[in-house]
Short mmCIF file of C-alpha atoms in Angstrom, two decimals:
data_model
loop_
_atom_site.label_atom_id
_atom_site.label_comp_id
_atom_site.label_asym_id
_atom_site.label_seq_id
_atom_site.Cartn_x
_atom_site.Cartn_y
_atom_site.Cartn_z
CA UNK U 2 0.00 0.00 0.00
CA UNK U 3 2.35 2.46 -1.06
CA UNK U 4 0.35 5.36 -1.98
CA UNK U 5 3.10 7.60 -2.71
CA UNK U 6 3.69 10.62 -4.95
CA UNK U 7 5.29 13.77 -5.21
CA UNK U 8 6.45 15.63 -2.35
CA UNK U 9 4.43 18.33 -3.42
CA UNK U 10 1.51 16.61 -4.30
CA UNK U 11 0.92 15.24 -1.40
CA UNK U 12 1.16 19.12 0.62
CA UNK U 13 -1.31 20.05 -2.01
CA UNK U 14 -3.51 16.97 -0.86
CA UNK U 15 -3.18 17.61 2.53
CA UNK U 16 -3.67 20.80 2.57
CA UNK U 17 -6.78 20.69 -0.23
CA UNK U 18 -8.78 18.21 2.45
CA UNK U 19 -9.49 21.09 5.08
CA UNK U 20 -11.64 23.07 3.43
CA UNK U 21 -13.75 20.46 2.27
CA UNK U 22 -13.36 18.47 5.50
CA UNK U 23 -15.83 21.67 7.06
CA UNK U 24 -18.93 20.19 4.86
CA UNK U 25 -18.46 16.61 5.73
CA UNK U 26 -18.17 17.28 9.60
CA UNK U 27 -21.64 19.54 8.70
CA UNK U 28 -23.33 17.29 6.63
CA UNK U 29 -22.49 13.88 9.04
CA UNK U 30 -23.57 16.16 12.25
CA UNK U 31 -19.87 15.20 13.89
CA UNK U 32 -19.63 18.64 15.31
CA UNK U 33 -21.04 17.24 18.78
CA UNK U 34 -17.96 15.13 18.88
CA UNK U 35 -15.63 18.22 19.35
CA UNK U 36 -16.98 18.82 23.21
CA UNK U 37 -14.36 16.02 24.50
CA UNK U 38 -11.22 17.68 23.24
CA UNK U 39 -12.08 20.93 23.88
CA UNK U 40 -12.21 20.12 27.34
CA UNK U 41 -9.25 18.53 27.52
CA UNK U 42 -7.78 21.51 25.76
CA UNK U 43 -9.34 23.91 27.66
CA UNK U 44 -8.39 21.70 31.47
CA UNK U 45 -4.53 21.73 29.76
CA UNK U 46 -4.38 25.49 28.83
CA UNK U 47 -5.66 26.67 32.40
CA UNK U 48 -3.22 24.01 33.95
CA UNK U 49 -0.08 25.65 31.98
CA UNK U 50 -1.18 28.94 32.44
CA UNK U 51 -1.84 28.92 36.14
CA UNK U 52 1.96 27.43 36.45
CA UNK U 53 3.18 30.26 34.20
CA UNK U 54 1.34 33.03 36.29
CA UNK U 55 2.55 31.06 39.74
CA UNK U 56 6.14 30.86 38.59
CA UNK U 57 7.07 33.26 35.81
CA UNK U 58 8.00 36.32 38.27
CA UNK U 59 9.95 33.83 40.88
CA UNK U 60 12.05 32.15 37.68
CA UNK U 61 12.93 35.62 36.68
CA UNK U 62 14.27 37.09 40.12
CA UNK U 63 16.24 33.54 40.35
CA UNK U 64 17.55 34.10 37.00
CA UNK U 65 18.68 37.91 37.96
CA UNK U 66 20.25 36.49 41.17
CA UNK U 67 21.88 34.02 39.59
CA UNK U 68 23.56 36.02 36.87
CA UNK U 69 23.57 39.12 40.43
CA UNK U 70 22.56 41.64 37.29
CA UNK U 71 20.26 43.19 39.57
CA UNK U 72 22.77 44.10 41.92
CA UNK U 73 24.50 45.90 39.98
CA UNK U 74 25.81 49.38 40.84
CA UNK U 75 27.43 51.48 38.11
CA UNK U 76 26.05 53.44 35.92
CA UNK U 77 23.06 52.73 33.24
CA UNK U 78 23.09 49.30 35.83
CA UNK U 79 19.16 50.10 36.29
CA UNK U 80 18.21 50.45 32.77
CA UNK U 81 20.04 47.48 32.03
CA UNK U 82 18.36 45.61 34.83
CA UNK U 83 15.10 46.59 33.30
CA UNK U 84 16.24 45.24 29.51
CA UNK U 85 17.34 41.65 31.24
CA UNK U 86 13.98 41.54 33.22
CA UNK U 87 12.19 42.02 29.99
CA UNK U 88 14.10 40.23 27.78
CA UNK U 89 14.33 36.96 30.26
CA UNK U 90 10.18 37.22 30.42
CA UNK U 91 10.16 37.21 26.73
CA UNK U 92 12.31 33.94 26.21
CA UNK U 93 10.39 32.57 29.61
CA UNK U 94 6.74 33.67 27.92
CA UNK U 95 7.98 32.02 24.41
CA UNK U 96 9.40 28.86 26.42
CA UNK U 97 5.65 28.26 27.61
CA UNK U 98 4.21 29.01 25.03
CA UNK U 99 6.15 26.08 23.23
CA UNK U 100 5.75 24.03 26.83
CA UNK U 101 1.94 24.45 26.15
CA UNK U 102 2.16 23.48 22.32
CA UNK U 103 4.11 20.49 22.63
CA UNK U 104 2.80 19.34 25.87
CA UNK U 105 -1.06 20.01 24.76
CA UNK U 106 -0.56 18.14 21.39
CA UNK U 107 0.65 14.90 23.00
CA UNK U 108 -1.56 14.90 25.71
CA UNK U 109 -4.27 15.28 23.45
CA UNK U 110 -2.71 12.56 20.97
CA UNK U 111 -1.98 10.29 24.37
CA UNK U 112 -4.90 10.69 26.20
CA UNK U 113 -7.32 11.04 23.70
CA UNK U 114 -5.86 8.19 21.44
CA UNK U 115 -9.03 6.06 21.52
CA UNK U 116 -11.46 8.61 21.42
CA UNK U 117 -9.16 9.67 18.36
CA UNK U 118 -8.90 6.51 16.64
CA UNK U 119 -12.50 6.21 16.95
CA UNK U 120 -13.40 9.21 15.14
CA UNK U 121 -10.83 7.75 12.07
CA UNK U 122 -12.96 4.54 12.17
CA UNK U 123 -16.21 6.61 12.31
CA UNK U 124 -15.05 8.74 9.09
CA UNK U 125 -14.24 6.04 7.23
CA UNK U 126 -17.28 3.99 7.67
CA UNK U 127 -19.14 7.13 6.66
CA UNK U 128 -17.05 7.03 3.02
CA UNK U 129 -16.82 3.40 2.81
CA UNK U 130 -19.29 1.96 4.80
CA UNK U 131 -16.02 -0.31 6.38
CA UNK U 132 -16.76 -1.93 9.68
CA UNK U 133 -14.30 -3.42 12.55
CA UNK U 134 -15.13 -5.98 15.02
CA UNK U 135 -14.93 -4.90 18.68
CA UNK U 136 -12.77 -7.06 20.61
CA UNK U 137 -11.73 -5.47 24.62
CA UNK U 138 -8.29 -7.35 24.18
CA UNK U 139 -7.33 -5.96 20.72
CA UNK U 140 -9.24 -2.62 21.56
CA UNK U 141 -6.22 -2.16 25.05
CA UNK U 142 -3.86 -3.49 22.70
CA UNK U 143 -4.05 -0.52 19.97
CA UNK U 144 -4.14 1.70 22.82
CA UNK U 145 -1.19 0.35 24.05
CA UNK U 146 0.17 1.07 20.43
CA UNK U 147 -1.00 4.07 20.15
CA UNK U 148 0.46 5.56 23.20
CA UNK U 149 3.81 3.73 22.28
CA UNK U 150 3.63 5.82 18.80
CA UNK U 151 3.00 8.94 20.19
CA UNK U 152 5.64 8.04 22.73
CA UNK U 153 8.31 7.08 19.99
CA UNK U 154 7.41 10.65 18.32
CA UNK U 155 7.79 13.02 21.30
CA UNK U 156 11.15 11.18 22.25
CA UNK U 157 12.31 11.80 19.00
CA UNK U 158 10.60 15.50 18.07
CA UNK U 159 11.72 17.18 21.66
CA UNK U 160 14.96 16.82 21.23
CA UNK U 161 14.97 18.81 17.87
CA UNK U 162 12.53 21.31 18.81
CA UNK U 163 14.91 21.62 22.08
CA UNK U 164 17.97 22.36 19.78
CA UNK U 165 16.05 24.40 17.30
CA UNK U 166 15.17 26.87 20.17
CA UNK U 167 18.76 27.26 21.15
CA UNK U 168 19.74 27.66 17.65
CA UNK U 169 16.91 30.43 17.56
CA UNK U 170 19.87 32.50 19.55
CA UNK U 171 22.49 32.23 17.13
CA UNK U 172 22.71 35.78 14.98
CA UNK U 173 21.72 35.72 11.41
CA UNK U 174 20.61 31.99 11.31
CA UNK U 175 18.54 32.12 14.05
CA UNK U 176 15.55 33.69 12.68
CA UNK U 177 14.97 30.37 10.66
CA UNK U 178 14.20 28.24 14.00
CA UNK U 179 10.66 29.24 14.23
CA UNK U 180 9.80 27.81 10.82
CA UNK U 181 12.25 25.09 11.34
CA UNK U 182 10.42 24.01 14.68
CA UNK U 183 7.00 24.40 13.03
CA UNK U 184 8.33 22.62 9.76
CA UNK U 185 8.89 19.07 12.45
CA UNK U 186 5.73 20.05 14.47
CA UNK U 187 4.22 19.88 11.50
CA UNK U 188 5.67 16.43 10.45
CA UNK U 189 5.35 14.67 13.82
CA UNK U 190 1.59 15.49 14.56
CA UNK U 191 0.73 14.35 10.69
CA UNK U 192 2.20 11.17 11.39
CA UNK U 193 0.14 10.60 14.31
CA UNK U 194 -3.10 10.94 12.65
CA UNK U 195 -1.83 8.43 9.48
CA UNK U 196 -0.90 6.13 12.15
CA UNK U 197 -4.26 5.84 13.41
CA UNK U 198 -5.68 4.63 9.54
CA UNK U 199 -2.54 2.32 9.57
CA UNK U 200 -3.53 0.84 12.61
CA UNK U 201 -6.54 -0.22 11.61
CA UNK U 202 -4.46 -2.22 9.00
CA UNK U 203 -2.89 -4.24 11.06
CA UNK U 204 0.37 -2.37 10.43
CA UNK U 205 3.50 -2.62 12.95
CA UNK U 206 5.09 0.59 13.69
CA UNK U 207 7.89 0.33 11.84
CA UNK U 208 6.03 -0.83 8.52
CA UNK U 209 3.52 2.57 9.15
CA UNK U 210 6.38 4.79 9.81
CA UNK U 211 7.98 3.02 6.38
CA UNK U 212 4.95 4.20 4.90
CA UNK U 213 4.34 7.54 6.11
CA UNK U 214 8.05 8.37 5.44
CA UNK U 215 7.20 7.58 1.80
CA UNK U 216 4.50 10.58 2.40
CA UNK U 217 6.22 13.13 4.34
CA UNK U 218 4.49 15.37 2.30
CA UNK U 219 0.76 14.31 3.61
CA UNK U 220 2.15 14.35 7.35
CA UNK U 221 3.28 17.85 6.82
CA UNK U 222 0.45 18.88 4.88
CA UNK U 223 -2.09 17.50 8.03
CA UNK U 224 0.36 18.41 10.50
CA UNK U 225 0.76 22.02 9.23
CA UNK U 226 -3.25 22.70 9.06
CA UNK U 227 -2.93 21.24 13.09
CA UNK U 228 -0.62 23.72 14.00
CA UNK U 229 -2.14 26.90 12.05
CA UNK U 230 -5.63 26.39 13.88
CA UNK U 231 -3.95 25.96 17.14
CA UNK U 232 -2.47 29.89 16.56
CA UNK U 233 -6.52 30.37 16.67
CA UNK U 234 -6.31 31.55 20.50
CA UNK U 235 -9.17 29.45 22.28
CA UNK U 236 -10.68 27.93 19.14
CA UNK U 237 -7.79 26.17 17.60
CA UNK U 238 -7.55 23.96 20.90
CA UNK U 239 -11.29 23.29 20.22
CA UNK U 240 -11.56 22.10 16.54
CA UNK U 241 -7.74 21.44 15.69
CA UNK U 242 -7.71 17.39 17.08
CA UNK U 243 -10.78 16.23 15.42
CA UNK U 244 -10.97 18.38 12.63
CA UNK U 245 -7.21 17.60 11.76
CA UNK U 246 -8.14 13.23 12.35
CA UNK U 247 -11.26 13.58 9.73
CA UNK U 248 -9.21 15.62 7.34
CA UNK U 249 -6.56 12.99 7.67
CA UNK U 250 -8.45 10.01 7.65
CA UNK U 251 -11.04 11.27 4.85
CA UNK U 252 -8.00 12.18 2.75
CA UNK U 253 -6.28 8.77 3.30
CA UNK U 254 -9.21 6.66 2.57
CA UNK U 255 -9.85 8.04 -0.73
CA UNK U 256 -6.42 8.11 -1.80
CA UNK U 257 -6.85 4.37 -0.99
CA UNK U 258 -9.78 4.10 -2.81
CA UNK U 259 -8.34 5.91 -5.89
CA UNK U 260 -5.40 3.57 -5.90
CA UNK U 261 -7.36 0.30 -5.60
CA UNK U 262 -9.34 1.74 -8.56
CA UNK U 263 -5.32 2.23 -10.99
CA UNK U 264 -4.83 -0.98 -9.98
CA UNK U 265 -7.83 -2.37 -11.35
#
């Protein structure tokens, strides 16, 4: 099941399924399944926030004693104080922000991976009419699998994000971090939601992540749409989990369904 084409195909495939993923959530009244998340969303936001308010002013007079700026005495020290403070509450206020993002994405993706994979199999019984037996053992096993997957990706998409950040401070090159950091965001949250299709399959980790590196493109594509409706403030942690799984899913199936029909 290869399903691959061009790189930038597959963006413009990814990216062409959200627009008209807004009349098939209409017209299949699936907007009632968007409460769940946006609790979740909403419970994670005032969690992270509360620790930012709590903490943010502490971190910063720990930071000034550490570096003993503040106790500075010569001349211009006070100004200077006042250009750390705020330039220390910018990097902490950016540093939460991107806490918040990739904390909130995988506990959504963690928590809410059967809700999650149940909305795939939902979508694509509504284009195919395709139905799965319901078995408790196999049901905690692709949990299990799922929360493995989603475990794999954060272990391997912090660490980059981590040294993107830092990179961020380098002069001249750093002003490509952002994009860099949303360019794997982007990747890494598209693969989750093609995993859950693929696990319907039967497929073992490493043959899905064979797969979905054969259409990086897709992941991105999915993964980018994710991230731009999270930058909605309140909103995009409402409607970016589902609506991002039913573009995925919808878009998968009927690439599969297109293929099956060349092979023919």
């Amino acid at each position: 099941m290869s399903q691959s084409g061009s790189f930038r195909k597959d963006i413009g495939d990814g990216l062409k399924s959200f627009p008209s993923t807004l009349k098939f959530i209409t017209k299949n009244k699936m907007w009632r399944y968007f409460l769940i998340p946006a609790f979740v969303g909403f419970f994670w936001f005032g969690f992270v926030l509360f620790l930012a308010i709590k903490y943010v002013d502490d971190i910063v007079f720990w930071l000034s004693s550490f570096v003993g700026y503040n106790d500075w005495t010569f001349w211009g020290a006070e100004k200077l104080e006042g250009f750390f403070n705020i330039f220390i509450g910018i990097i902490l206020s950016v540093s939460v922000a991107l806490l918040f993002f990739l904390s909130f994405k995988y506990v959504l993706l963690i928590v809410l991976s059967p809700f999650l994979a149940w909305i795939s199999e939902k979508t694509e019984h509504i284009i195919t009419g395709t139905t799965y037996d319901f078995h408790w053992g196999q049901f905690w096993k692709d949990v299990g699998r799922g929360v493995l997957m989603n475990f794999r990706n954060m272990s391997m998409e912090i660490p980059i994000t981590l040294l993107l950040f830092a990179l961020g401070f380098v002069p001249v090159i750093g002003f490509a971090a952002p994009f860099l950091i949303f360019i794997v965001s982007a990747y890494f949250v598209g693969f989750g939601m093609i995993d859950y299709f693929h696990e319907r399959k039967r497929m073992g980790i490493r043959e899905s992540a064979s797969v979905i590196k054969k259409q990086k493109g897709l992941a991105f594509a999915f993964g980018a749409g994710f991230n731009l409706m999270m930058f909605v403030p309140i909103l995009g942690t409402m409607i970016a989990p589902l609506y991002t799984i039913i573009a995925t899913t919808k878009t998968v199936v009927e690439r599969e369904q297109r293929f099956k029909k060349l092979e023919e």
